[in-house]
Tab-separated table of N, CA, C and O in Angstrom:
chain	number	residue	atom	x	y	z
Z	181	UNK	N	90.663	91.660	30.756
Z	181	UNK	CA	91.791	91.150	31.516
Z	181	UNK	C	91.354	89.842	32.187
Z	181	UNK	O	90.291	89.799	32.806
Z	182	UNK	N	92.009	88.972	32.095
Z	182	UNK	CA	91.885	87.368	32.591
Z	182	UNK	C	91.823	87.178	34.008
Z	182	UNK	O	91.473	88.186	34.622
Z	183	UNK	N	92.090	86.067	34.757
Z	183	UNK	CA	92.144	85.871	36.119
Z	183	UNK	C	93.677	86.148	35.851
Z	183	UNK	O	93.821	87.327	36.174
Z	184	UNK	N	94.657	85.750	35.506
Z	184	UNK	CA	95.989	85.581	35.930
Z	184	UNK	C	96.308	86.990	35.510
Z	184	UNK	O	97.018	87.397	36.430
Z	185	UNK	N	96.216	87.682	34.884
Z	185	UNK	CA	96.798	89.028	34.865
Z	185	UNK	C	96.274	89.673	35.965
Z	185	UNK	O	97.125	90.287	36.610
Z	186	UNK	N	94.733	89.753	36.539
Z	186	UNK	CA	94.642	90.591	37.606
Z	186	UNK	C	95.041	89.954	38.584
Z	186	UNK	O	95.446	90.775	39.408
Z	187	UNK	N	95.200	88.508	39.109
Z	187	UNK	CA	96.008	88.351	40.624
Z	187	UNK	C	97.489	88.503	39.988
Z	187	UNK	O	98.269	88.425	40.937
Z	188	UNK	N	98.177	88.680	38.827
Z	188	UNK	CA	99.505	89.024	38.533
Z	188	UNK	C	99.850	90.610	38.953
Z	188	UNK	O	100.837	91.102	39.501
Z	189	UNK	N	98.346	91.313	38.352
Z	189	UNK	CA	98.557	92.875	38.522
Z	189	UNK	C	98.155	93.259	40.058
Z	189	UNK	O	98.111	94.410	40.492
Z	190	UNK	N	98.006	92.638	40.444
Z	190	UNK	CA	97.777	92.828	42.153
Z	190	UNK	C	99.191	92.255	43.132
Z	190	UNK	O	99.682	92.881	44.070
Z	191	UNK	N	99.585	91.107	42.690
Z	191	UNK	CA	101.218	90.880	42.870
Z	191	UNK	C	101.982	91.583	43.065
Z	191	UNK	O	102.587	91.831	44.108
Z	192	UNK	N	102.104	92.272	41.428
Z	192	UNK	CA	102.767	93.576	41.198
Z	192	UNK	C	102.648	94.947	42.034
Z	192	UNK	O	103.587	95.679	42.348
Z	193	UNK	N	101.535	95.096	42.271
Z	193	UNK	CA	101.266	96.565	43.114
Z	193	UNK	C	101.540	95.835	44.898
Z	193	UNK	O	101.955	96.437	45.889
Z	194	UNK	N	101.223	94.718	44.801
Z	194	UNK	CA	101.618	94.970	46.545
Z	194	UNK	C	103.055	94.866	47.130
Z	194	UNK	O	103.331	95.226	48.275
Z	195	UNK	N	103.991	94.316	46.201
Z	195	UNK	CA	105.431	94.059	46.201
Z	195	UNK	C	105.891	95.925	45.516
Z	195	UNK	O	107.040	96.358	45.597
Z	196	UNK	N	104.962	96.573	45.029
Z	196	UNK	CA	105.325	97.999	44.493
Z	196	UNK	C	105.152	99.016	45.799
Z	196	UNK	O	105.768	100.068	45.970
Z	197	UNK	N	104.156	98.431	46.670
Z	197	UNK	CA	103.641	99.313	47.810
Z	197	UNK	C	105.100	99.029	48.932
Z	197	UNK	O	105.915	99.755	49.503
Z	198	UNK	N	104.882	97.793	48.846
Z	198	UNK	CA	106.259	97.307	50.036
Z	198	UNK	C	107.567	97.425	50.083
Z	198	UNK	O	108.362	97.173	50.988
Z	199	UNK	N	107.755	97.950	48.707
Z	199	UNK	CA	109.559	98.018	48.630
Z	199	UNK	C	109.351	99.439	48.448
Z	199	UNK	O	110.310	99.798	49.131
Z	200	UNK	N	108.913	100.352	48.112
Z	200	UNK	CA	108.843	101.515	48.239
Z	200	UNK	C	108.199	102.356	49.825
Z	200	UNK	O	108.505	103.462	50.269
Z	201	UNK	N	107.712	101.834	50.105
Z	201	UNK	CA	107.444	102.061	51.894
Z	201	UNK	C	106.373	103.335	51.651
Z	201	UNK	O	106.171	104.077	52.612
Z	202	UNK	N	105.746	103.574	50.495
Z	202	UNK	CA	104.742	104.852	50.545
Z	202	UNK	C	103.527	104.431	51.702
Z	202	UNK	O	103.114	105.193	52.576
Z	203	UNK	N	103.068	103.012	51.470
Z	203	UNK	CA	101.993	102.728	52.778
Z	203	UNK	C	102.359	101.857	53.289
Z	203	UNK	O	103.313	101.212	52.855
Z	204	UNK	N	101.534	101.465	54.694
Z	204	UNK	CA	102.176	100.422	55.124
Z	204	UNK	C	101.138	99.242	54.440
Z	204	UNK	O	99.942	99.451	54.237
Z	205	UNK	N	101.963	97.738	54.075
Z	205	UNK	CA	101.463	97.238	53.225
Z	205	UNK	C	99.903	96.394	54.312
Z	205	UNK	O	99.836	96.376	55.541
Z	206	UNK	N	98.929	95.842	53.380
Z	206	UNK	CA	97.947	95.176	53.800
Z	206	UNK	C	98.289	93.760	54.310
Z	206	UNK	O	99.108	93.089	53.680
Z	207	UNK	N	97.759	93.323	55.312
Z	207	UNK	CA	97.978	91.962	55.460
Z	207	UNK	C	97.322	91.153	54.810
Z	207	UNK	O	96.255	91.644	54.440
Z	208	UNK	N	97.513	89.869	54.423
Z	208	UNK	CA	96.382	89.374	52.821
Z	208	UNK	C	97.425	88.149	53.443
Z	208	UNK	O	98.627	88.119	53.707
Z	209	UNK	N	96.066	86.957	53.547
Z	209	UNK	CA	96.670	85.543	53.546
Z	209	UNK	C	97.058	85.429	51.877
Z	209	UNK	O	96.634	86.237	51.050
Z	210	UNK	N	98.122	84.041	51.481
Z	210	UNK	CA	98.226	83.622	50.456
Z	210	UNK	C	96.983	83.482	49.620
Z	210	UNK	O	97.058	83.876	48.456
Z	211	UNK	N	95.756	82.933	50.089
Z	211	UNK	CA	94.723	82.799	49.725
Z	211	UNK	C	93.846	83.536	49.042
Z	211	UNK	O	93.172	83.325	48.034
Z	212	UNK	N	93.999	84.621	49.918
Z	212	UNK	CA	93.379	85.857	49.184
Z	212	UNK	C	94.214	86.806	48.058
Z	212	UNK	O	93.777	87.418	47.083
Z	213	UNK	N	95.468	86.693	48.536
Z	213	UNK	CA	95.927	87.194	47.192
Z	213	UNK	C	96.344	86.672	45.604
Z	213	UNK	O	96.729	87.242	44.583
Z	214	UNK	N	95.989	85.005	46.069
Z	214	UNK	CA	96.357	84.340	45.115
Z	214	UNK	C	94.894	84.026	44.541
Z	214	UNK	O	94.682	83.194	43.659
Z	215	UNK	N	93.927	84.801	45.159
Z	215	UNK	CA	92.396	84.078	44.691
Z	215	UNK	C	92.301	82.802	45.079
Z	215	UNK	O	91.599	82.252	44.230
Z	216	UNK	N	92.660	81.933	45.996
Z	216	UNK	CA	92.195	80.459	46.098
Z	216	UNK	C	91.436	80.156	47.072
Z	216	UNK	O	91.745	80.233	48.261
Z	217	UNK	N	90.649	79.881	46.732
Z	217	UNK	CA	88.898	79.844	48.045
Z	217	UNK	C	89.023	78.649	48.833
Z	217	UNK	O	89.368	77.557	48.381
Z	218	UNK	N	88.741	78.886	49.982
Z	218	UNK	CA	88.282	78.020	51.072
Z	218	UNK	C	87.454	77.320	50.761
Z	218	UNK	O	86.623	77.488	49.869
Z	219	UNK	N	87.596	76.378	51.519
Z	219	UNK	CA	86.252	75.106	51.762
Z	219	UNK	C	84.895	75.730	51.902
Z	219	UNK	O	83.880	75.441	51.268
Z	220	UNK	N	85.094	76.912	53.125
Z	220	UNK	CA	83.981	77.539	53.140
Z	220	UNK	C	83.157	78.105	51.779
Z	220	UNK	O	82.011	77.900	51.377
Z	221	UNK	N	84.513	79.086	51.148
Z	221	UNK	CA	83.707	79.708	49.623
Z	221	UNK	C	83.151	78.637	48.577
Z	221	UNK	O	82.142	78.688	47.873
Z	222	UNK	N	84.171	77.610	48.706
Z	222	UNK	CA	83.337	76.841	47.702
Z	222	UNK	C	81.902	75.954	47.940
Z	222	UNK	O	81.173	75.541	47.038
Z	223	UNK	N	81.724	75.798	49.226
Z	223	UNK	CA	81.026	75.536	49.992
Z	223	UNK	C	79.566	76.245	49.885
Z	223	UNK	O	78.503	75.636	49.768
Z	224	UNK	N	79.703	77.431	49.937
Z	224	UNK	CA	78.707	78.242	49.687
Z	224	UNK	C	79.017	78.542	48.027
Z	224	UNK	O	78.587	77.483	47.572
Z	225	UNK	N	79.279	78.970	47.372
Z	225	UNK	CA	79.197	78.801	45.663
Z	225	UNK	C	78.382	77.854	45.288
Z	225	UNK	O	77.722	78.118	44.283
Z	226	UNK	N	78.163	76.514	45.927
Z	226	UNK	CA	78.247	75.356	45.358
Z	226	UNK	C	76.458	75.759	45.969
Z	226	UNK	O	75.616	75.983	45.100
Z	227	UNK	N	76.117	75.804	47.194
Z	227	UNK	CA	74.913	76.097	47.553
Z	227	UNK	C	74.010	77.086	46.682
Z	227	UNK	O	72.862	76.911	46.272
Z	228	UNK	N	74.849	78.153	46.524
Z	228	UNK	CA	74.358	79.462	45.782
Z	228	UNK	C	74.350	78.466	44.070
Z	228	UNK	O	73.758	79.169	43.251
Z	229	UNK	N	74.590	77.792	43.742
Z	229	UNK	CA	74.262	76.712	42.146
Z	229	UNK	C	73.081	76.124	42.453
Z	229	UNK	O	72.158	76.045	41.642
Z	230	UNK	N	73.044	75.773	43.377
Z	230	UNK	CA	71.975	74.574	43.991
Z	230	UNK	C	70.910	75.396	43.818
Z	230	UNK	O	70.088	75.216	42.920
Z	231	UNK	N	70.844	76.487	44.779
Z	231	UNK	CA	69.630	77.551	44.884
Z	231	UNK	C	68.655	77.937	43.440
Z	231	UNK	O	67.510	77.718	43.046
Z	232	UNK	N	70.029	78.722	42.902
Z	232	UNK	CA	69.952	79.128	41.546
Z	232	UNK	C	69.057	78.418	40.527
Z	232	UNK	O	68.083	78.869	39.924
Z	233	UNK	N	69.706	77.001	40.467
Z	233	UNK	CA	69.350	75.790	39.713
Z	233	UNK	C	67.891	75.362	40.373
Z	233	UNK	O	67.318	74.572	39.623
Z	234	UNK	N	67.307	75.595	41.292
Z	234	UNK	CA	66.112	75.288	42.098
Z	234	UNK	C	64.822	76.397	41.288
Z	234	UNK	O	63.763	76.165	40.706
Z	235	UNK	N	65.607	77.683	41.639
Z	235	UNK	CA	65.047	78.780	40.813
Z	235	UNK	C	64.376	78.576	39.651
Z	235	UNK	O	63.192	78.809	39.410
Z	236	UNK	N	65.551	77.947	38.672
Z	236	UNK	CA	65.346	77.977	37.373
Z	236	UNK	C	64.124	77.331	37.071
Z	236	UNK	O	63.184	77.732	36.385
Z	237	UNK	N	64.312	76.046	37.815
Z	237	UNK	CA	63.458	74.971	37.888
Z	237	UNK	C	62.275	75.108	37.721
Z	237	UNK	O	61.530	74.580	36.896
Z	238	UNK	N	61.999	76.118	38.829
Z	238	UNK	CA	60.399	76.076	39.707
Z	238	UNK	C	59.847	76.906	38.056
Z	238	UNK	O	59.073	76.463	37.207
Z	239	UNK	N	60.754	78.472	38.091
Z	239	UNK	CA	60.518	79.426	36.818
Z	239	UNK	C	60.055	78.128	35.257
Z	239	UNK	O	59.109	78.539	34.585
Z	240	UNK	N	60.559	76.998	34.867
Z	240	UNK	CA	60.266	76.466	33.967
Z	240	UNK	C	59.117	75.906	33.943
Z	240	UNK	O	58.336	75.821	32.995
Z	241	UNK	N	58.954	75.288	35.635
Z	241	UNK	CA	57.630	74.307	35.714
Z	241	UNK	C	56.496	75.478	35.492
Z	241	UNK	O	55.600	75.398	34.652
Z	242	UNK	N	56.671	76.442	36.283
Z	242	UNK	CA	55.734	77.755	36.385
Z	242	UNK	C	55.101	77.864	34.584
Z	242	UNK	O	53.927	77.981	34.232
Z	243	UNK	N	56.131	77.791	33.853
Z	243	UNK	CA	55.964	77.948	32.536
Z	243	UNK	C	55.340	76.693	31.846
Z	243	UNK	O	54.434	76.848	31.027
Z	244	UNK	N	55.684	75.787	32.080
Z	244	UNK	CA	55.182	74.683	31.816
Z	244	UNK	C	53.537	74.751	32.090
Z	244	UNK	O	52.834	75.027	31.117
Z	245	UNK	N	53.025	74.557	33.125
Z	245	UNK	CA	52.021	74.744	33.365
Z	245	UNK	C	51.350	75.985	32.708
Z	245	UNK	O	50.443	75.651	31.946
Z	246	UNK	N	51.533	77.212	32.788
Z	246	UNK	CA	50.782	77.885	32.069
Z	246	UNK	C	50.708	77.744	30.452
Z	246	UNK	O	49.567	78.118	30.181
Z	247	UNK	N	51.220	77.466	29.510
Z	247	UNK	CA	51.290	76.960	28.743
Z	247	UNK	C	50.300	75.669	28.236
Z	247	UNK	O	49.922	75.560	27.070
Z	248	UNK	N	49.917	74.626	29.419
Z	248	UNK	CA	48.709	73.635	29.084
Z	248	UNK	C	47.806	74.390	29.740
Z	248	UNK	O	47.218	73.571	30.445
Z	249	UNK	N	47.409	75.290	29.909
Z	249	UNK	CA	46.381	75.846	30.571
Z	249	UNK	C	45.696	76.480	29.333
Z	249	UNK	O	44.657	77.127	29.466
């Protein structure tokens, strides 16, 4: 299942919860129910690449070197 079918199938169930009155519904900014990230999330994503990509790095040089050894 894709991105747009599950924030579609989540659409669906919270407009299913609310017109039927079985719970009372969740409060959920647009944001979160539409999946669209903050400055903050991307913010940190973008750090958590950086990190990652640092990782990789060091792991190749690590390899590098043992290799002329």
């Amino acid at each position: 299942m894709d991105d747009f079918e599950k924030k579609w199938k989540r659409i669906q169930e919270q407009l299913r919860i609310q017109m039927s009155g079985d719970e009372r519904p969740r409060v959920s900014s647009g944001r979160t129910l539409f999946g669209i990230q903050s400055e903050g999330e991307r913010k940190m994503e973008e750090f958590a690449r950086q990190i990652e990509a640092e990782c990789q790095a060091r792991e190749l040089g690590k390899e590098g070197n043992r290799r002329k050894s």
